[in-house]
CSV table of C-alpha atoms and ligand atoms in Angstrom, one decimal:
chain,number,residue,atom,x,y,z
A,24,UNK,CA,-11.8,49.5,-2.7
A,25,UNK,CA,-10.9,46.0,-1.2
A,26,UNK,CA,-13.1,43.4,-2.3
A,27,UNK,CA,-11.4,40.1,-0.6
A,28,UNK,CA,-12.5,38.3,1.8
A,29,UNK,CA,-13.2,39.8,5.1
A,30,UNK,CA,-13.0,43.6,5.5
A,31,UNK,CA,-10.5,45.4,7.4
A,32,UNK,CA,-11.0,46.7,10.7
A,33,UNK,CA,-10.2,50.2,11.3
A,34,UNK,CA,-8.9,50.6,14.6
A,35,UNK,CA,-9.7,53.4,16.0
A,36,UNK,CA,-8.6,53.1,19.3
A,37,UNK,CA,-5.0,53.1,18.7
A,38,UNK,CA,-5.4,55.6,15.7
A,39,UNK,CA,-7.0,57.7,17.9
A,40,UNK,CA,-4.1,56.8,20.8
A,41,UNK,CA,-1.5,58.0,18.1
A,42,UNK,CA,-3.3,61.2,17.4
A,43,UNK,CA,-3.7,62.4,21.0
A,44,UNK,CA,0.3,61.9,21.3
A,45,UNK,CA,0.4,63.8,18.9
A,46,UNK,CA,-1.3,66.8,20.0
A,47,UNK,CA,0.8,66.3,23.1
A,48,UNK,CA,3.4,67.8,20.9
A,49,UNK,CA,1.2,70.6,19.4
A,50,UNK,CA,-0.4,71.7,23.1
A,51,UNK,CA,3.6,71.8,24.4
A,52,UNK,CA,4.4,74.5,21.5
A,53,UNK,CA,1.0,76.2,22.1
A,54,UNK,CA,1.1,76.5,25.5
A,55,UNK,CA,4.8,78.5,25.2
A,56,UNK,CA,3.5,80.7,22.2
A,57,UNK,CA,0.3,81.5,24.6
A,58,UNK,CA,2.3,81.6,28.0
A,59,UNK,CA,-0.2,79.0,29.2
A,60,UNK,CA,-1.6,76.2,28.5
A,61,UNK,CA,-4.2,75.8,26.4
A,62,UNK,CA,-7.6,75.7,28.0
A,63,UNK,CA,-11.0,73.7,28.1
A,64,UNK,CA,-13.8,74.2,30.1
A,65,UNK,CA,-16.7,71.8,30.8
A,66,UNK,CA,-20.2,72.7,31.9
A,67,UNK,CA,-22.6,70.0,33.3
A,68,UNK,CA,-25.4,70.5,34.5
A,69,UNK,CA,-27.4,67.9,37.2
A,70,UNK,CA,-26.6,64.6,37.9
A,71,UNK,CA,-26.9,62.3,34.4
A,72,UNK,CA,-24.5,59.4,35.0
A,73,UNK,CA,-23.7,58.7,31.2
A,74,UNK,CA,-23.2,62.6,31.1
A,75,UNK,CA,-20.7,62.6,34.6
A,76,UNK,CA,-18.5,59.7,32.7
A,77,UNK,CA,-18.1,61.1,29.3
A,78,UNK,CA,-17.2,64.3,31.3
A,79,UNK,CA,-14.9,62.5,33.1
A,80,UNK,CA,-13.1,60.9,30.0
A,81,UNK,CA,-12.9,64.2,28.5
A,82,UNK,CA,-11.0,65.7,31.1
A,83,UNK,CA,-8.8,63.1,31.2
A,84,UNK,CA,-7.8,63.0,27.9
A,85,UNK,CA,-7.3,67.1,27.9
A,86,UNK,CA,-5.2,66.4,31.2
A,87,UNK,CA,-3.0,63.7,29.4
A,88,UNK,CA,-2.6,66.1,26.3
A,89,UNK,CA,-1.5,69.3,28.0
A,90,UNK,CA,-4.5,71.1,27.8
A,91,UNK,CA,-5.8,72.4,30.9
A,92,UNK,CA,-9.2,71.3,32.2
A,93,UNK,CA,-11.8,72.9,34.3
A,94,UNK,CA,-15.5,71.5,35.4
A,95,UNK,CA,-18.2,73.4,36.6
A,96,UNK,CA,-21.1,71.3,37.9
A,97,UNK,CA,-24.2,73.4,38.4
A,98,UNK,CA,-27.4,71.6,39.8
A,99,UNK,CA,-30.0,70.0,38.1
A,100,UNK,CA,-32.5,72.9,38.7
A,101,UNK,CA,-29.8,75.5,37.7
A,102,UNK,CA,-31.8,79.2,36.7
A,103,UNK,CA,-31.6,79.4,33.0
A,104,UNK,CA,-29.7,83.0,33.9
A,105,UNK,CA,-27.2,81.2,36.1
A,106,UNK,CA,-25.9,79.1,33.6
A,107,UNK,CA,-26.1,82.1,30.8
A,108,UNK,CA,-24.1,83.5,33.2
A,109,UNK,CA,-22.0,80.8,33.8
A,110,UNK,CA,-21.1,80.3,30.1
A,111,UNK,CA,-20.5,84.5,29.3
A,112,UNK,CA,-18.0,84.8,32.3
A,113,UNK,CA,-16.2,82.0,30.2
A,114,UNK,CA,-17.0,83.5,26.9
A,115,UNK,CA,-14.5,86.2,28.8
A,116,UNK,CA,-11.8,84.3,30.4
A,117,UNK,CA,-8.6,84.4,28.5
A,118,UNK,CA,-7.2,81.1,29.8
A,119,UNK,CA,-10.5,79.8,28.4
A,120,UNK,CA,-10.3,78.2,24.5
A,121,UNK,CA,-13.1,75.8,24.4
A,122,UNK,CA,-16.4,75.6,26.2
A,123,UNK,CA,-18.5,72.4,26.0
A,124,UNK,CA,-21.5,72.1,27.7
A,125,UNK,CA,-22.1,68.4,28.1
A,126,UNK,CA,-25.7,68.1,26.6
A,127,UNK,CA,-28.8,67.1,27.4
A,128,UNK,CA,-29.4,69.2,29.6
A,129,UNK,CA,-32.5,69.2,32.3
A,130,UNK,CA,-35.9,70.0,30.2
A,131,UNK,CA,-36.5,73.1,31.9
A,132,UNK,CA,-33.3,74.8,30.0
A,133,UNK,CA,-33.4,75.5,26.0
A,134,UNK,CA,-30.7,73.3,24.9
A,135,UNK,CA,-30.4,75.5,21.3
A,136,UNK,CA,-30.5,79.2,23.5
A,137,UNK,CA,-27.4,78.1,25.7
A,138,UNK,CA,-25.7,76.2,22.6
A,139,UNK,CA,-26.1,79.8,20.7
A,140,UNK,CA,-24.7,81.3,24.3
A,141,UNK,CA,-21.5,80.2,23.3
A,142,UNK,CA,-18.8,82.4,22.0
A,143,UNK,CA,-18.3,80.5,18.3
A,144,UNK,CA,-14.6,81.0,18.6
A,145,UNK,CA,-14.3,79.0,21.9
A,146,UNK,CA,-17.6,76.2,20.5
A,147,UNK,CA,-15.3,72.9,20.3
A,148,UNK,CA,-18.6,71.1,20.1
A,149,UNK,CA,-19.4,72.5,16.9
A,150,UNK,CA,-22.7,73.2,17.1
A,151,UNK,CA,-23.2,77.1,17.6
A,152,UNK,CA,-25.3,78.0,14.0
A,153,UNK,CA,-22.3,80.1,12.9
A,154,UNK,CA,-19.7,77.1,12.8
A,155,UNK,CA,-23.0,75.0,11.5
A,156,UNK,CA,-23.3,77.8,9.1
A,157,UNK,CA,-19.4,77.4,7.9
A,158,UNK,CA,-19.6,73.9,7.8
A,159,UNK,CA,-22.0,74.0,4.7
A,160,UNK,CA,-20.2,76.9,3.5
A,161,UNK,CA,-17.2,75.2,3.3
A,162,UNK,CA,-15.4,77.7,5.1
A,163,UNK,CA,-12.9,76.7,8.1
A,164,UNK,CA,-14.3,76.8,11.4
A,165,UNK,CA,-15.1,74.1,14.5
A,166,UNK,CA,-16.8,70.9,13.2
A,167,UNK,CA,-18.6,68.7,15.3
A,168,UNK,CA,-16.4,65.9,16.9
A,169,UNK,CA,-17.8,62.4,15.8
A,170,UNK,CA,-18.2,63.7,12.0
A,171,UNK,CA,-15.0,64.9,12.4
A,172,UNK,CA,-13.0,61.7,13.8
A,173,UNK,CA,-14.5,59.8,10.9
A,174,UNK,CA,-13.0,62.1,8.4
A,175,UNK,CA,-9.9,61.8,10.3
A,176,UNK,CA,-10.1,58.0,9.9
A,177,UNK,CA,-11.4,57.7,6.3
A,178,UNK,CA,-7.9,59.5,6.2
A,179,UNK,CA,-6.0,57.3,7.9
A,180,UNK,CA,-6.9,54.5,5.5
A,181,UNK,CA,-6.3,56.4,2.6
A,182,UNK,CA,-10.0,56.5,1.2
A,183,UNK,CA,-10.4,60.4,-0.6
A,184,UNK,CA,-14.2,60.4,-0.7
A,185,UNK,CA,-14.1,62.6,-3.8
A,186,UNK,CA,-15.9,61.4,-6.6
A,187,UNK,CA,-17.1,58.7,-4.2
A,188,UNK,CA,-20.7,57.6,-3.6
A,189,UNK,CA,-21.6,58.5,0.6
A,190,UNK,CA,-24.8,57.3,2.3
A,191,UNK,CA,-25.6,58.8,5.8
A,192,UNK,CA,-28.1,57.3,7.6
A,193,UNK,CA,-29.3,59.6,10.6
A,194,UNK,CA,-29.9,63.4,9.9
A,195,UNK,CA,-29.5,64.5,13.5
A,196,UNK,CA,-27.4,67.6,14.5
A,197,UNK,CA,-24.4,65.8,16.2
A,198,UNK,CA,-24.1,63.2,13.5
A,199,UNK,CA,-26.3,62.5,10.4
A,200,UNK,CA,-26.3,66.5,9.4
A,201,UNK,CA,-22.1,67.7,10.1
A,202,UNK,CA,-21.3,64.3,8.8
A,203,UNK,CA,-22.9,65.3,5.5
A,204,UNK,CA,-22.0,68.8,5.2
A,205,UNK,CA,-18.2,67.1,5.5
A,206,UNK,CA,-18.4,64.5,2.9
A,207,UNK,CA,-20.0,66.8,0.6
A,208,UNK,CA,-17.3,69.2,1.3
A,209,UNK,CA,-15.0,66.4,0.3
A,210,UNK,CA,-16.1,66.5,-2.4
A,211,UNK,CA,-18.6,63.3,-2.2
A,212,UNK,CA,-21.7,62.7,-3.9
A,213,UNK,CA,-24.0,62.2,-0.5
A,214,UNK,CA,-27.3,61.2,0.3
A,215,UNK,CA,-28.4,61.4,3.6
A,216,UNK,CA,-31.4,58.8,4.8
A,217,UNK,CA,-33.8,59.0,8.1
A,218,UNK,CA,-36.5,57.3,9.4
A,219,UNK,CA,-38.6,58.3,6.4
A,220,UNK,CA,-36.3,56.8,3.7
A,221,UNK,CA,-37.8,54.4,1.2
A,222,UNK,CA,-36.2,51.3,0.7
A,223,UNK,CA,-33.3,52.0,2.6
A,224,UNK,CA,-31.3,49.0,2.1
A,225,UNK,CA,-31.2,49.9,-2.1
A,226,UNK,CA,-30.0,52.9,-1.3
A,227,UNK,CA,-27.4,51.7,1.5
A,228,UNK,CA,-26.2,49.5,-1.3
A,229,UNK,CA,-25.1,52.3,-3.7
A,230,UNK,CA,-22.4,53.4,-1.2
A,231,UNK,CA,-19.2,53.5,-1.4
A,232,UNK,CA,-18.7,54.8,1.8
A,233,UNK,CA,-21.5,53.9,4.4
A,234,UNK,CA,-21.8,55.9,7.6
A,235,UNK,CA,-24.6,54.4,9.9
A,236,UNK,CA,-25.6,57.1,12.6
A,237,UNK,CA,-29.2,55.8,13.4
A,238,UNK,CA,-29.6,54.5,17.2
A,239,UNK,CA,-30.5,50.9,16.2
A,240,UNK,CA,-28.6,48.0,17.4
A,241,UNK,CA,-27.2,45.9,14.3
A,242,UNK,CA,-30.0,47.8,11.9
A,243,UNK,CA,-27.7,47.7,9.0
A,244,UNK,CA,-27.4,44.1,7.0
A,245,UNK,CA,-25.0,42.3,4.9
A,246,UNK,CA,-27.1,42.9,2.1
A,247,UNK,CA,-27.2,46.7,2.2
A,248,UNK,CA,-23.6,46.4,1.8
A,249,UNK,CA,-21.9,47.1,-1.9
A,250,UNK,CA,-18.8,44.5,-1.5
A,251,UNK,CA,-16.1,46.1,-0.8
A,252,UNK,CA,-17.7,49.3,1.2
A,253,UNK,CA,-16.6,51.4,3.8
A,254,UNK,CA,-18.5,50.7,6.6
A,255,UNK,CA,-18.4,53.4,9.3
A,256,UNK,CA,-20.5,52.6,12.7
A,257,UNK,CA,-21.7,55.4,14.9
A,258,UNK,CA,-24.0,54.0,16.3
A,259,UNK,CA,-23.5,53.4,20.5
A,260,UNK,CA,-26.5,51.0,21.6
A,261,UNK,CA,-26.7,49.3,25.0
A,262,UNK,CA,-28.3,45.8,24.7
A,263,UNK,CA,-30.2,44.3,27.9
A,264,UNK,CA,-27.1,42.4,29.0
A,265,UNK,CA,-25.1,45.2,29.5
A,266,UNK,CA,-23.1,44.9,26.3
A,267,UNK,CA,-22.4,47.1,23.6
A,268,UNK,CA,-23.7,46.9,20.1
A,269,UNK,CA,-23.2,49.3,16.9
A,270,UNK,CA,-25.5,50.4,14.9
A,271,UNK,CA,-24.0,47.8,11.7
A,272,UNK,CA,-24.3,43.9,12.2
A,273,UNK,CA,-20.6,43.9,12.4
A,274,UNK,CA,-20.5,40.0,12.4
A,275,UNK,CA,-22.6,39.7,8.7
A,276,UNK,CA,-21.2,43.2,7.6
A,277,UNK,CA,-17.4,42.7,7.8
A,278,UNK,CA,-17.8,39.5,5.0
A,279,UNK,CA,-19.2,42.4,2.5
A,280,UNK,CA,-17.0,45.3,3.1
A,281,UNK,CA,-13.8,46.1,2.6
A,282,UNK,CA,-13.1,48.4,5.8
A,283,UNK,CA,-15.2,48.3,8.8
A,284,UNK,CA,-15.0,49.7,12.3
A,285,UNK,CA,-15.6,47.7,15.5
A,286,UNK,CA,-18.3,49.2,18.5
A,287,UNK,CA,-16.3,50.0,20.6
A,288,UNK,CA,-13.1,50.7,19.9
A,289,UNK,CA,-14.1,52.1,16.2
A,290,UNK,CA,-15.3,56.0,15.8
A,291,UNK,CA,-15.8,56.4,19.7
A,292,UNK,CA,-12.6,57.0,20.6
A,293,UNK,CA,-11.7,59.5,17.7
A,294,UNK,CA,-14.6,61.8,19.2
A,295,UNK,CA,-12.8,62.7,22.4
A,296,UNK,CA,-9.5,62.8,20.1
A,297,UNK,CA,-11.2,65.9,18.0
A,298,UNK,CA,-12.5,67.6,21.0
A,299,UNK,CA,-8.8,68.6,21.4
A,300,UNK,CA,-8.0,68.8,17.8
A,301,UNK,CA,-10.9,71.6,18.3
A,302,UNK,CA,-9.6,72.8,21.7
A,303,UNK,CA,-6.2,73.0,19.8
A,304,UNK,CA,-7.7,74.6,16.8
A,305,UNK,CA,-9.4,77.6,19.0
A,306,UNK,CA,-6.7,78.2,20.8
A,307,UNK,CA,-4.2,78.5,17.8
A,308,UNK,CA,-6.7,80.8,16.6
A,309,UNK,CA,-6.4,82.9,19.6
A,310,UNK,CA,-2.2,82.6,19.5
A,311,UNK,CA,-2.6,84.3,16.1
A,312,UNK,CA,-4.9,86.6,16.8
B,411,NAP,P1,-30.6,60.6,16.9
B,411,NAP,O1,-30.5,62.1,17.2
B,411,NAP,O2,-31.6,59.8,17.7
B,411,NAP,O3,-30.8,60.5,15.4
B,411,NAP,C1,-31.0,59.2,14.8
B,411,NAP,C2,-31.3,59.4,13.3
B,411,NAP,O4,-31.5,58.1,12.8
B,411,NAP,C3,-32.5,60.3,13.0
B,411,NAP,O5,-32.2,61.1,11.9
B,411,NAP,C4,-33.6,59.3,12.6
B,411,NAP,O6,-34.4,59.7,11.6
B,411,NAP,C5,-32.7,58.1,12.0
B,411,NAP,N1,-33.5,56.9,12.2
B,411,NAP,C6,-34.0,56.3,13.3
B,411,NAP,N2,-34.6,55.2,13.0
B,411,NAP,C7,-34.5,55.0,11.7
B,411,NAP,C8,-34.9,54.0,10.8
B,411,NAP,N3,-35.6,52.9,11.2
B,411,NAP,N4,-34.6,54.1,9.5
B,411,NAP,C9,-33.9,55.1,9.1
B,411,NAP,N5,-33.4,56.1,9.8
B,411,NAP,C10,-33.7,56.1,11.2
B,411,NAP,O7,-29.2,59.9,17.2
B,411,NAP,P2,-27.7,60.5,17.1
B,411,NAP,O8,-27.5,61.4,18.2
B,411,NAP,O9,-27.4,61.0,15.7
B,411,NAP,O10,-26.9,59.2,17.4
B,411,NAP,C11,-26.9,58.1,16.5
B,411,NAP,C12,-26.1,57.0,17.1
B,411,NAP,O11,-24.8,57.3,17.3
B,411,NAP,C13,-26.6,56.6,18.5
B,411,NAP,O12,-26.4,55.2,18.7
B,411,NAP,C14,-25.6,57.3,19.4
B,411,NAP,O13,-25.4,56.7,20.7
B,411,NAP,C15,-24.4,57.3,18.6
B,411,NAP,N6,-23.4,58.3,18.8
B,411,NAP,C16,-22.1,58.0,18.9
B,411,NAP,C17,-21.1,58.9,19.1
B,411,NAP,C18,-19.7,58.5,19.2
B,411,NAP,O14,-18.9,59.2,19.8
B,411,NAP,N7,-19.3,57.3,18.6
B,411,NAP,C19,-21.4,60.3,19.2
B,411,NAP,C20,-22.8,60.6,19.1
B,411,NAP,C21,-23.7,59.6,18.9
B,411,NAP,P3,-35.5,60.9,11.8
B,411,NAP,O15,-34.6,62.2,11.8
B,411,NAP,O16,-36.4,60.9,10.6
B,411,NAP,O17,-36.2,60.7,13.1
C-alpha cells in the first residue's frame, strides 16, 4: 500500500485503450478459427436517450475491435412475445456470441423474464442466474462488466486482493453483488454495505480496498478512508450543471489513499472494454466447442 502524499490515479481510460487493442489481436485469430468474425448483438428497446448512447458506444468499440455488431431497436410498446422472440432467434444464430439487451427496459416488460431469456453461453452482461450462479460458485463463466473492469484494474496496479480487507458499498445486481462475489473469489475478506449499514464510515475505514457503488455524488469522505486505500469509484452521478461527479469526493479522497480513480475516465471506460473481453470469451467458447 502507498501511504505518501497524494494517491495515485488509476487511469482507466488509457488502460482500458490498451486492452481493447489488445483484443484487436485476439478477435483477428478468432475470427479465422470461427470463419467469421466474432459476433455481438444489441437489443434496445424504446427511445431512452442515456440507453441509445451507451448503445451507440458499444457498437463502436465492438466495430473498432473486430467484433461484428448488430442492433435491433424494437418500440417502446414492444409485446413481451415479440421481444422473447426476438432474443430466441438470436439465442439461434450462429454468427451470434453475445446478446445484450440494454436495460431498463419499458415497465410493461419483466426485466428478470427476458434477462433469464437469454441463452447463458451468449449472456455477455452477466446477469442470467446461471452465470450469477457460477460467479459465487467460483466456477468460470460470464461476469458482469463494471465488477469485472475493476478486477482487471486492481490488476493492472498490481494490488492481489487476497488476504486484503474489501468494502463494497451498494448491493445491487450490476455492481454492489458480482463485485463481491469477485473479491471474495479473490480471495478477499469482503463486506458488502447498503443503505441500511450502521455507521458506515467505520466500516469504510477498515478497507483496504474501497469500492463505492452507491448512486450518491461525493457520498464517500476523507475520513472513511484508511491512508493508503484503494479507492475505486463507480459511481456515475449527473450534478445540476451538467457535470459529472463520482460517487467518492475525489478532491478530499485522493490526500488519503494511495490509488484512486477519476469520474470519468476511471472504471467507466473498462466496462465497455469487458463487454468484449465477454463477447471474446463466448465466442472462444463456441471455437472450442
Ligand atoms: P443502485 O441499483 O441504485 O444501487 C445502489 C446501492 O447503493 C444500493 O445497494 C443501495 O442500498 C446503496 N445505497 C444507496 N444509498 C445509500 C446510502 N445512503 N448508504 C449506503 N448505501 C446506500 O445503483 P447501481 O446500479 O449499483 O449503480 C451505482 C452507481 O454506479 C451509480 O452511480 C451508477 O450510475 C454507477 N454505475 C456505473 C457503471 C460504470 O460503468 N462505471 C456501471 C453501472 C453503474 P439498498 O440496496 O439498501 O437500497
Amino acid at each position: 500500500m502507498r501511504t505518501d502524499a497524494a494517491a495515485a490515479i488509476i487511469d482507466g481510460k488509457a488502460i482500458a485503450a490498451r486492452l481493447r487493442e489488445e483484443m484487436a489481436g485476439e478477435a483477428r485469430r478468432l475470427a479465422e478459427r470461427l470463419g467469421r468474425p466474432p459476433g455481438l448483438a444489441v437489443i434496445r428497446v424504446g427511445d431512452d436517450p442515456a440507453s441509445e448512447v451507451y448503445v451507440r458506444n458499444k457498437r463502436r468499440a465492438a466495430e473498432k475491435a473486430g467484433v461484428r455488431s448488430w442492433e435491433y431497436h424494437m418500440p417502446a410498446d414492444t409485446p413481451r412475445e415479440a421481444l422473447l422472440d426476438k432474443i430466441a432467434e438470436l439465442n439461434a444464430d450462429g454468427a451470434v456470441d453475445g446478446i445484450l439487451v440494454q436495460l431498463p427496459l419499458p415497465g410493461h416488460l419483466d426485466e428478470d423474464e427476458v434477462v433469464a431469456a437469454v441463452s447463458p453461453e451468449k449472456d455477455v452482461d452477466g446477469f442470467h442466474a446461471h452465470n450469477v450462479g457460477r460467479l459465487w460458485q467460483g466456477r468460470p463463466g460470464l461476469v458482469p462488466c463494471t465488477p469485472l473492469g475493476v478486477m482487471r484494474l486492481l490488476e493492472e496496479i498490481g494490488v492481489d486482493p487476497a488476504g486484503k480487507r474489501a468494502v463494497v458499498l451498494g448491493r445491487s445486481q450490476i455492481v454492489g453483488h458480482p463485485m463481491a462475489a469477485l473479491l471474495l473469489n479473490a480471495p478477499a475478506t469482503v463486506t458488502i454495505c447498503h443503505s441500511r449499514t450502521k455507521n458506515l464510515p467505520a466500516v469504510s475505514r477498515e478497507a483496504d480496498i474501497l469500492v463505492a457503488a452507491v448512486g450518491r455524488p461525493r457520498f464517500v469522505q476523507r475520513d472513511w478512508v484508511k491512508p493508503g486505500a484503494v479507492v475505486i469509484d463507480v459511481g456515475i452521478n449527473r450534478l445540476e450543471d451538467g457535470s459529472l461527479a463520482g460517487d467518492v469526493d475525489f478532491d478530499a479522497v485522493r490526500s488519503v489513499a494511495g490509488y484512486i480513480t477519476p469520474v470519468p475516465g476511471g472504471v467507466g471506460p473498462m466496462t465497455i472494454a469487458m463487454l468484449l473481453a465477454n463477447t471474446l470469451q463466448a465466442a472462444a467458447a463456441r471455437a472450442r466447442a
